[in-house]
Coordinates of C-alpha atoms and ligand atoms in Angstrom, one line a residue:
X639 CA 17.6 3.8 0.7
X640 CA 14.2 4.3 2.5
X641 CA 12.5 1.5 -0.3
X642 CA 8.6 2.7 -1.2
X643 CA 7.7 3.9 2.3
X644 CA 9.9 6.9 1.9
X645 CA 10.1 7.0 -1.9
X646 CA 7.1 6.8 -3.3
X647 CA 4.9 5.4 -0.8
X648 CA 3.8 6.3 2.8
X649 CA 5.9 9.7 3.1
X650 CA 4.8 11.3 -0.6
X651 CA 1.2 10.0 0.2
X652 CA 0.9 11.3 3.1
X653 CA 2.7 14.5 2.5
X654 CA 0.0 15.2 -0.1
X655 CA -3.4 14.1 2.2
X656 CA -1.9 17.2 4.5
X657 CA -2.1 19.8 1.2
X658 CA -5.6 18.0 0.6
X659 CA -6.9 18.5 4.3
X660 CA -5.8 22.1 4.3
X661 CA -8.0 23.1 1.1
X662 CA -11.2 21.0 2.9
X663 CA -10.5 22.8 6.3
X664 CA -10.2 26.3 4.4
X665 CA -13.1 25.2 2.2
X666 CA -15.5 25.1 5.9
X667 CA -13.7 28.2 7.1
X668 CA -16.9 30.0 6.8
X669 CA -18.9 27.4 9.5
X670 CA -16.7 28.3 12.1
X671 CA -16.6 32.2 11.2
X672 CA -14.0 32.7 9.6
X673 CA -14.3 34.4 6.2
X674 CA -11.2 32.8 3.9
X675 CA -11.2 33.9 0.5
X676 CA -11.6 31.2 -2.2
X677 CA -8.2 28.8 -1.9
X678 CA -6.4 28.4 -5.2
X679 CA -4.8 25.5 -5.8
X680 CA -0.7 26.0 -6.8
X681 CA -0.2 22.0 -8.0
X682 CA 3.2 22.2 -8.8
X683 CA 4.3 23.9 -5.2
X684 CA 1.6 21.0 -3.5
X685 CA 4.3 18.6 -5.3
X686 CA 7.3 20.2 -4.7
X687 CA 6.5 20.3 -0.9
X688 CA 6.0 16.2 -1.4
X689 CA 9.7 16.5 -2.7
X690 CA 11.0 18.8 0.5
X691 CA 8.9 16.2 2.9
X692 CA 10.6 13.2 1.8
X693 CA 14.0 15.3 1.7
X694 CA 13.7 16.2 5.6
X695 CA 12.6 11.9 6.3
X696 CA 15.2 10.8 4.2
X697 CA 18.4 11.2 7.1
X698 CA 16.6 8.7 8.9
X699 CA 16.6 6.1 5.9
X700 CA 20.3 7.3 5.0
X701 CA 23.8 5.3 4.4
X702 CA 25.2 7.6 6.8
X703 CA 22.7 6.7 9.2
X704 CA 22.9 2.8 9.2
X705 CA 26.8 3.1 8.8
X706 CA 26.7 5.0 12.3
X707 CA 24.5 1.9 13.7
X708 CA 27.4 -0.4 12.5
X709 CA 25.7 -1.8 9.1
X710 CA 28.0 -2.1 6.7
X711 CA 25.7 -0.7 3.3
X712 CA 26.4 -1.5 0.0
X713 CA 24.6 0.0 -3.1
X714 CA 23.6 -1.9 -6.0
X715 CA 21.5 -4.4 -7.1
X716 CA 22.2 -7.8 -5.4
X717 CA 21.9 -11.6 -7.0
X718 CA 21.6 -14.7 -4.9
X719 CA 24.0 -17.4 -6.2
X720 CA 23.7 -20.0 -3.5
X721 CA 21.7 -20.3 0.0
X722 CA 24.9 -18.9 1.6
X723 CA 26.3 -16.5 -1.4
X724 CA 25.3 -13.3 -2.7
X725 CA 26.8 -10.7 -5.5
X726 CA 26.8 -7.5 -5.5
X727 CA 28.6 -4.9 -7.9
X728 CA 30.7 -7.6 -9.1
X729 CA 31.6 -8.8 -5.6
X730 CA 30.8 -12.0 -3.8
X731 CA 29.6 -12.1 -0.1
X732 CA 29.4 -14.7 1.8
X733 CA 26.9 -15.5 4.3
X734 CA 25.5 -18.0 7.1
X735 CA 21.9 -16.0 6.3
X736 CA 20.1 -14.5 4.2
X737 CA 17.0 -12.1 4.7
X738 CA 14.8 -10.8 1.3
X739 CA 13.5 -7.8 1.9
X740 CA 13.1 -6.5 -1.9
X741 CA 9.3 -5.8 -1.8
X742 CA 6.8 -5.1 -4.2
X743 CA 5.9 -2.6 -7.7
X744 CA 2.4 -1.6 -8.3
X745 CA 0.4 -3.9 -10.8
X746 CA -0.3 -3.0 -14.2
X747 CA -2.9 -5.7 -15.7
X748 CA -3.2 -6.0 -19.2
X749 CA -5.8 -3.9 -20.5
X750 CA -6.3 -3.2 -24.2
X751 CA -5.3 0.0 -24.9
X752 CA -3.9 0.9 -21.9
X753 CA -0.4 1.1 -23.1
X754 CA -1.3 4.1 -25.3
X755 CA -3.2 6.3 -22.6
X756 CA -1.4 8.2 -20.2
X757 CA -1.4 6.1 -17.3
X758 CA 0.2 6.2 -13.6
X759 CA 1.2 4.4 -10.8
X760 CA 2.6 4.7 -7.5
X761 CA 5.7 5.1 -8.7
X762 CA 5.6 7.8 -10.7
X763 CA 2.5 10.0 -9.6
X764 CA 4.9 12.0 -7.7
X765 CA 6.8 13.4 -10.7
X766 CA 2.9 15.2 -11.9
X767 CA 3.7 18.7 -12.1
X768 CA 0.5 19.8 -13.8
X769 CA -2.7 19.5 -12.1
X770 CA -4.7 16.7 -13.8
X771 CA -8.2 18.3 -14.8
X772 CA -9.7 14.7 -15.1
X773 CA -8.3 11.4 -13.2
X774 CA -9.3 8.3 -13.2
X775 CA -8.6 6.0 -10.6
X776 CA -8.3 2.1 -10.9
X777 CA -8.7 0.1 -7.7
X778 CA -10.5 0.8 -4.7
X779 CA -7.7 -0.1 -1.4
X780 CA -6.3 2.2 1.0
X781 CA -4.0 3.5 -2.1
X782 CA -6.5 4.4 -4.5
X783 CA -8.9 6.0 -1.6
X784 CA -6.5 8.4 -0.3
X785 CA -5.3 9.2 -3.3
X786 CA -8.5 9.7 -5.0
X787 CA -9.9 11.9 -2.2
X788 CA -6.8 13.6 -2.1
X789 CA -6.7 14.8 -5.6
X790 CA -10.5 15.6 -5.6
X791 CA -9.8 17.6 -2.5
X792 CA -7.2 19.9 -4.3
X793 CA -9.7 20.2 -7.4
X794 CA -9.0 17.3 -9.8
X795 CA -12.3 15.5 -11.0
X796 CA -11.8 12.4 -10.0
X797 CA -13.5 8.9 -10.6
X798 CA -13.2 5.9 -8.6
X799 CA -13.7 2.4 -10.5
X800 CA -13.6 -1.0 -8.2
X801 CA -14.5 -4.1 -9.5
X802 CA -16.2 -5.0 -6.3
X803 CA -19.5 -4.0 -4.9
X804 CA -17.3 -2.8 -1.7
X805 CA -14.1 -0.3 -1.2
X806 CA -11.3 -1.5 0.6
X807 CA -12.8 -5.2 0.2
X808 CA -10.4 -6.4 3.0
X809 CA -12.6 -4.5 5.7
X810 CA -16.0 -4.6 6.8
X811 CA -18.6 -3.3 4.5
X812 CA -20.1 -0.8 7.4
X813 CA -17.0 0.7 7.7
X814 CA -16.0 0.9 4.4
X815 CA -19.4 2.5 3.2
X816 CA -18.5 5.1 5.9
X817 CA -15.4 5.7 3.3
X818 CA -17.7 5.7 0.3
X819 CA -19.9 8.8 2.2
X820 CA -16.8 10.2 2.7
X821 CA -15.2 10.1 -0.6
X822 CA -18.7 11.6 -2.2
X823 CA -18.9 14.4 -0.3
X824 CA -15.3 15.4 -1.2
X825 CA -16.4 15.3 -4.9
X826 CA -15.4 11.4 -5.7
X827 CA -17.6 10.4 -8.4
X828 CA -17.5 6.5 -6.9
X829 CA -18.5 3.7 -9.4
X830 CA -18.7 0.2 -7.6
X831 CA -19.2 -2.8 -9.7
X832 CA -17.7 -1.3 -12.5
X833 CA -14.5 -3.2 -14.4
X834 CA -12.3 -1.3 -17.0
X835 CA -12.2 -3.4 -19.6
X836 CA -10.8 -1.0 -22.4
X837 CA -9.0 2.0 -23.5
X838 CA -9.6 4.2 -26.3
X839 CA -8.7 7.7 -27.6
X840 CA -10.7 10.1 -29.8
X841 CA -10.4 13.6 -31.2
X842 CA -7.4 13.7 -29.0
X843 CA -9.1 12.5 -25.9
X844 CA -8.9 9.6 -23.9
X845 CA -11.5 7.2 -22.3
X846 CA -11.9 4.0 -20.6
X847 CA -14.9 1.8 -21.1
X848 CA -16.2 0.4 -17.9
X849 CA -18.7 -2.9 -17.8
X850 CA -21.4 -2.8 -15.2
X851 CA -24.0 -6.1 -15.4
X852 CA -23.7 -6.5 -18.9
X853 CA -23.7 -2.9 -19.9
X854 CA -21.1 -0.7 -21.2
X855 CA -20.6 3.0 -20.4
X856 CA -17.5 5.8 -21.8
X857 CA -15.8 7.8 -18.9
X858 CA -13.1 10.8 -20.1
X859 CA -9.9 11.0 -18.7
X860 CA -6.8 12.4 -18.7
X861 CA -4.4 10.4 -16.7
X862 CA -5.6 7.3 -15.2
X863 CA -4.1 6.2 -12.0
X864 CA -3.6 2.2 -11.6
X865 CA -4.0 1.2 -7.6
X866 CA -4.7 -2.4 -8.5
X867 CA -2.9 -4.2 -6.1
X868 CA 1.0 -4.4 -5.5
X869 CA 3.2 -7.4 -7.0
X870 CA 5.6 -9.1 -4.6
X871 CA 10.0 -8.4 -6.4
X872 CA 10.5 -12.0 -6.8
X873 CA 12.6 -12.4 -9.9
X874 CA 15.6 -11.8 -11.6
X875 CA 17.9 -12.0 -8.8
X876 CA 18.6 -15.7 -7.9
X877 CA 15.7 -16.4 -6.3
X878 CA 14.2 -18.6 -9.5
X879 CA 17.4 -20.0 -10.1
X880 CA 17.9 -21.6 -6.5
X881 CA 14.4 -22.8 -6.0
X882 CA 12.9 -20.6 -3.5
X883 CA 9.2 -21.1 -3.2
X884 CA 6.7 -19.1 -3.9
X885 CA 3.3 -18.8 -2.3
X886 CA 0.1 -18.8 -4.9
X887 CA -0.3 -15.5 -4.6
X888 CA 3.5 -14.8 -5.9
X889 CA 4.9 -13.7 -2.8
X890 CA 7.8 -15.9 -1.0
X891 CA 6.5 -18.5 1.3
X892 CA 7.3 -18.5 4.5
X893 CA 6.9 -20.2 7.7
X894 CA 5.5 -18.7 11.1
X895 CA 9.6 -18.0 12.1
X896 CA 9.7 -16.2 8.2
X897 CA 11.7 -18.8 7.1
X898 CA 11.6 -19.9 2.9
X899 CA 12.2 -23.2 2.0
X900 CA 15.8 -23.1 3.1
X901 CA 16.0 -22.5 6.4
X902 CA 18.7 -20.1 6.6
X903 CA 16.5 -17.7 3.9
X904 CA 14.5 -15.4 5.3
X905 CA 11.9 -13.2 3.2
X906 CA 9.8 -10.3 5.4
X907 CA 7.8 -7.4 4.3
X908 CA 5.8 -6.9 0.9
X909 CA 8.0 -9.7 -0.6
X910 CA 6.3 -11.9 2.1
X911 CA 3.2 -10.3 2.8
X912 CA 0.4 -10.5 3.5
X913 CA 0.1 -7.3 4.7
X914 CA 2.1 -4.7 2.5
X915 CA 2.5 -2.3 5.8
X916 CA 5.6 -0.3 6.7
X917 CA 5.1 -1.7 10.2
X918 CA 4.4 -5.3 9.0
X919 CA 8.2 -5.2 7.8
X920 CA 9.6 -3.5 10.0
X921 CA 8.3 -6.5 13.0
X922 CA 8.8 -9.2 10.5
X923 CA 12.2 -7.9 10.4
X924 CA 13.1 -8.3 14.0
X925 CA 12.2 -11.7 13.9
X926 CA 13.7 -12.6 10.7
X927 CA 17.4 -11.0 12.4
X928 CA 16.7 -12.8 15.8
X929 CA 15.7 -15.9 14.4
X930 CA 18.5 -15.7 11.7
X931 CA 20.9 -14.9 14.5
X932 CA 19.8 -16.7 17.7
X933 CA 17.7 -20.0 16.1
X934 CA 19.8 -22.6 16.9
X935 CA 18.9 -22.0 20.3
X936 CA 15.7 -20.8 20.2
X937 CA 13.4 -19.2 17.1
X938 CA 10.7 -17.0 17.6
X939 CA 7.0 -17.5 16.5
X940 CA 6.0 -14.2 14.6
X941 CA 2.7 -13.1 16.2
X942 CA 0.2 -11.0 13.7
X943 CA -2.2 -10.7 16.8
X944 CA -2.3 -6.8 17.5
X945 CA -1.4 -6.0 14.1
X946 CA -2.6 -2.3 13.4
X947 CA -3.7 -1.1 9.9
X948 CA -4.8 2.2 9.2
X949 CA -6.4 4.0 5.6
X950 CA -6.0 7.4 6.0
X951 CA -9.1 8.5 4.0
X952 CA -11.5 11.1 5.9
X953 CA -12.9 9.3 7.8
X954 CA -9.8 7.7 8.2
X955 CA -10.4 3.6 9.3
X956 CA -8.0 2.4 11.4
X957 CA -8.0 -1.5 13.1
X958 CA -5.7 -3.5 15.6
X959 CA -6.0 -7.5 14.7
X960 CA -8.8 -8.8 13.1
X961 CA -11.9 -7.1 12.3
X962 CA -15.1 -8.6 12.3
X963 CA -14.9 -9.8 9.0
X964 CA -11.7 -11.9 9.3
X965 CA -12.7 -12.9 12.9
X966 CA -16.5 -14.4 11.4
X967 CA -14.1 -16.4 8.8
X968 CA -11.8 -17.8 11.4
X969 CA -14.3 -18.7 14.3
X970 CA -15.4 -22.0 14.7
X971 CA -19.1 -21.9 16.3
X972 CA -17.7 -25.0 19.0
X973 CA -14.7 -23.3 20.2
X974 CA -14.6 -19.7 19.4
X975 CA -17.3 -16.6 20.0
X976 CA -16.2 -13.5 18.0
X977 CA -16.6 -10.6 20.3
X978 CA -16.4 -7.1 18.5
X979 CA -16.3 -3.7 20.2
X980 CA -16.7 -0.3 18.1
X981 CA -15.4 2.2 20.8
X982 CA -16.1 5.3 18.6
X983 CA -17.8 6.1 15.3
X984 CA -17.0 9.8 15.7
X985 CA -17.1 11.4 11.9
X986 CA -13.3 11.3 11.8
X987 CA -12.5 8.5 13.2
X988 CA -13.7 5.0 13.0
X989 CA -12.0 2.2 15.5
X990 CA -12.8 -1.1 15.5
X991 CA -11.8 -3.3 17.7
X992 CA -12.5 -7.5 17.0
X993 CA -11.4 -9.5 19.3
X994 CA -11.3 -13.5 19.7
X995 CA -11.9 -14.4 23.0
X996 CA -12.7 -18.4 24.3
X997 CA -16.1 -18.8 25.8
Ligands
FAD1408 C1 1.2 5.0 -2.2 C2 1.5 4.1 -1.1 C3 1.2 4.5 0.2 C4 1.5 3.7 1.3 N1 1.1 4.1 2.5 C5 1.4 3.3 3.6 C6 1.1 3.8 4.9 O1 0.5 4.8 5.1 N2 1.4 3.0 5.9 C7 2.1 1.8 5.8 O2 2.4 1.1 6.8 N3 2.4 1.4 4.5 C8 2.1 2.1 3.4 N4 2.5 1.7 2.2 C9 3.2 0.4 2.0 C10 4.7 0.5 2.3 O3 5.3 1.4 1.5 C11 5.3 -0.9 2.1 O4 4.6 -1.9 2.9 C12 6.7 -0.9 2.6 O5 7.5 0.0 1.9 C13 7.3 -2.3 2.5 O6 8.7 -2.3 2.9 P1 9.7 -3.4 2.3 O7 10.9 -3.1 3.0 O8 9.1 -4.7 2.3 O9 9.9 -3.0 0.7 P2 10.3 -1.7 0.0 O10 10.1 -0.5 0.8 O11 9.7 -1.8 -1.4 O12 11.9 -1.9 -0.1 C14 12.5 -2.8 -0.9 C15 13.8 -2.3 -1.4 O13 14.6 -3.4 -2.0 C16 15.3 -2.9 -3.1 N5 15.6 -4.0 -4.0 C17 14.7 -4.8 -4.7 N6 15.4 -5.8 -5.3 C18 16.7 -5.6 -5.0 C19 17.9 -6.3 -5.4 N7 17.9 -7.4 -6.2 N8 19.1 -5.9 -4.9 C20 19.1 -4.8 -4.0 N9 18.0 -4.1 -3.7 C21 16.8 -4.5 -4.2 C22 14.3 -1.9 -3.7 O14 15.0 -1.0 -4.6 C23 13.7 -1.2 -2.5 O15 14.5 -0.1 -2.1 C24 2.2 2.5 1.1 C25 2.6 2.1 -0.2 C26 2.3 2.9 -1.3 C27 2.7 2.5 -2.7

């Protein structure tokens, strides 16, 4: 129960940016006049209190939980057989809906090499009980940016490889170059433009061999960290067989009331997309249930307009709706004028706010 949020995702995350922001306040103790000797780092403890964090959440995502709220819960990995039947642990269920809600896994691309270097994901960072002295970080979105500051923060040396020119590509490039400062001065050796196209070991050692215009350059690591993107759960449990659709970029396709294909199949959240928030499920959810429960009277439009997103680097970047970027691709010079407000730029916090208004 609790899916990536509480398992490996949002909770463990942000349980370790606290440890992270402790050792950068204690590092500036002296600025404000306080003498703090020089922290020390215990990794395995920083970890361990990840574990306790998502312990003291987890109630909330329980069995126990739901089964008080009157949701029957049943444990074990579920097949669609037909638009109106499902098996699970042997047992069929029938149904006059269906909502997906199975998610995504973190992307491993197929590198050469990479299957013999110690590599991590998402999933499995949180089982590290040894500091890594050198980690190198694949993929420049809100996941490898708060997890490549956070590491650098607690003393790892850390490298930062995007293929793009620009972090988080999906924002504006003035607010994401606010990021990049931020990350450097936190010890982020950041390398734009830079693709990993190889893996190779010597003496022991392992390195990755990056490609920048043509040229070719070695950096050491000892784990590398893969936050290339996250891959929608869409097979091996009916969905193929059936003939749900799928969108081009491989999650389910949906309609504006999250309906598939067949419209009593619902798919929200990461399996949907497109915005691989907690959130985003969570109010894709209530319309999925209402409209699953209540659309043969009336179904219910789902409405992205306020969506927030935040990246909790430091600066953090935080957004409701579109930002300016999004709002430049969607305007149409005859009918729309893209007004964009920044209401603060304060060092900590950066708040855009874009909004689409009609002349
Ligand atoms: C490192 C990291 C940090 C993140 N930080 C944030 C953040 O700060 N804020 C934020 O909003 N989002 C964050 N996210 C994203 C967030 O975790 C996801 O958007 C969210 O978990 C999606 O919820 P979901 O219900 O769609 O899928 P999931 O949480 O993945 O749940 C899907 C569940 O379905 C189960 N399942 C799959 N297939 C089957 C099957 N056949 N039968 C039965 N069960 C099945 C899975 O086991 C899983 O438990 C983060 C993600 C990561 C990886």
């Amino acid at each position: 129960m609790g899916g990536d949020c509480l398992n490996t995702g949002c909770v463990p995350s942000k349980a370790l940016i606290r440890a992270a922001h402790t050792m950068a306040e204690i590092s500036q103790a002296e600025r404000f006049g306080i003498q703090a000797d020089k922290p020390t780092v215990d990794f395995a403890k920083v970890m361990q209190r990840v574990k306790d964090v998502i312990s003291k959440v987890e109630p909330h995502d329980s069995v126990e939980r739901y089964s008080g709220l009157g949701v029957d819960c049943i444990q074990g990995e579920a097949t669609i057989r037909s638009p109106w039947e499902v098996e699970v642990n042997g047992q069929v269920l029938t149904t006059r809906n269906i909502v997906i809600g199975t998610g995504a896994r973190p992307l491993v691309p197929s590198i050469p090499g990479l299957d013999t270097v110690n590599y991590l994901t998402s999933d499995n960072v949180w089982e590290l009980t040894e500091q890594p002295g050198k980690l190198l970080v694949l993929g420049g979105g809100p996941i490898g940016c708060e997890l490549a500051q956070s590491f650098s923060l607690l003393g790892t040396d850390v490298t930062l490889v995007e293929m793009a020119d620009q972090l988080l590509i999906r924002e504006d490039a003035d607010a994401a170059a606010l990021v990049v400062d931020g990350l450097q001065k936190d010890g982020v050796n950041v390398l734009l433009s830079h693709k990993a196209v190889k893996f190779t070991h010597e003496n022991g050692r392992q390195y990755v061999t990056l490609e920048q215009d043509g040229d070719e350059k070695d950096v050491e690591f000892d784990y590398v960290l893969l936050a290339l993107g996250r891959v929608a759960n869409t097979k091996g449990f009916g969905l193929e067989e059936i003939g749900v659709e799928l969108t081009e970029r491989g999650t389910v396709k949906v309609n504006d009331y999250l309906q598939t294909n067949f419209p009593n199949i619902f798919a929200v959240g990461d399996v949907a997309g497109p915005f691989q928030l907690t959130h985003a499920a969570g109010h894709q959810a209530w319309y999925a249930a209402v409209n699953a429960l209540f659309g043969q009277f009336k179904k219910f439009r789902a409405d992205y307009s306020v969506m927030p997103a935040g990246t909790y680097t430091s600066p953090e970047m935080a957004r409701v709706g579109l930002n300016e970027k999004e709002a430049k691709a969607q305007a149409s010079p005859t009918k729309w004028h893209n007004t964009v407000l920044t209401i603060s730029t304060v060092p900590s916090l950066m708040v855009k706010i874009t909004a689409l208004s009609r002349f």
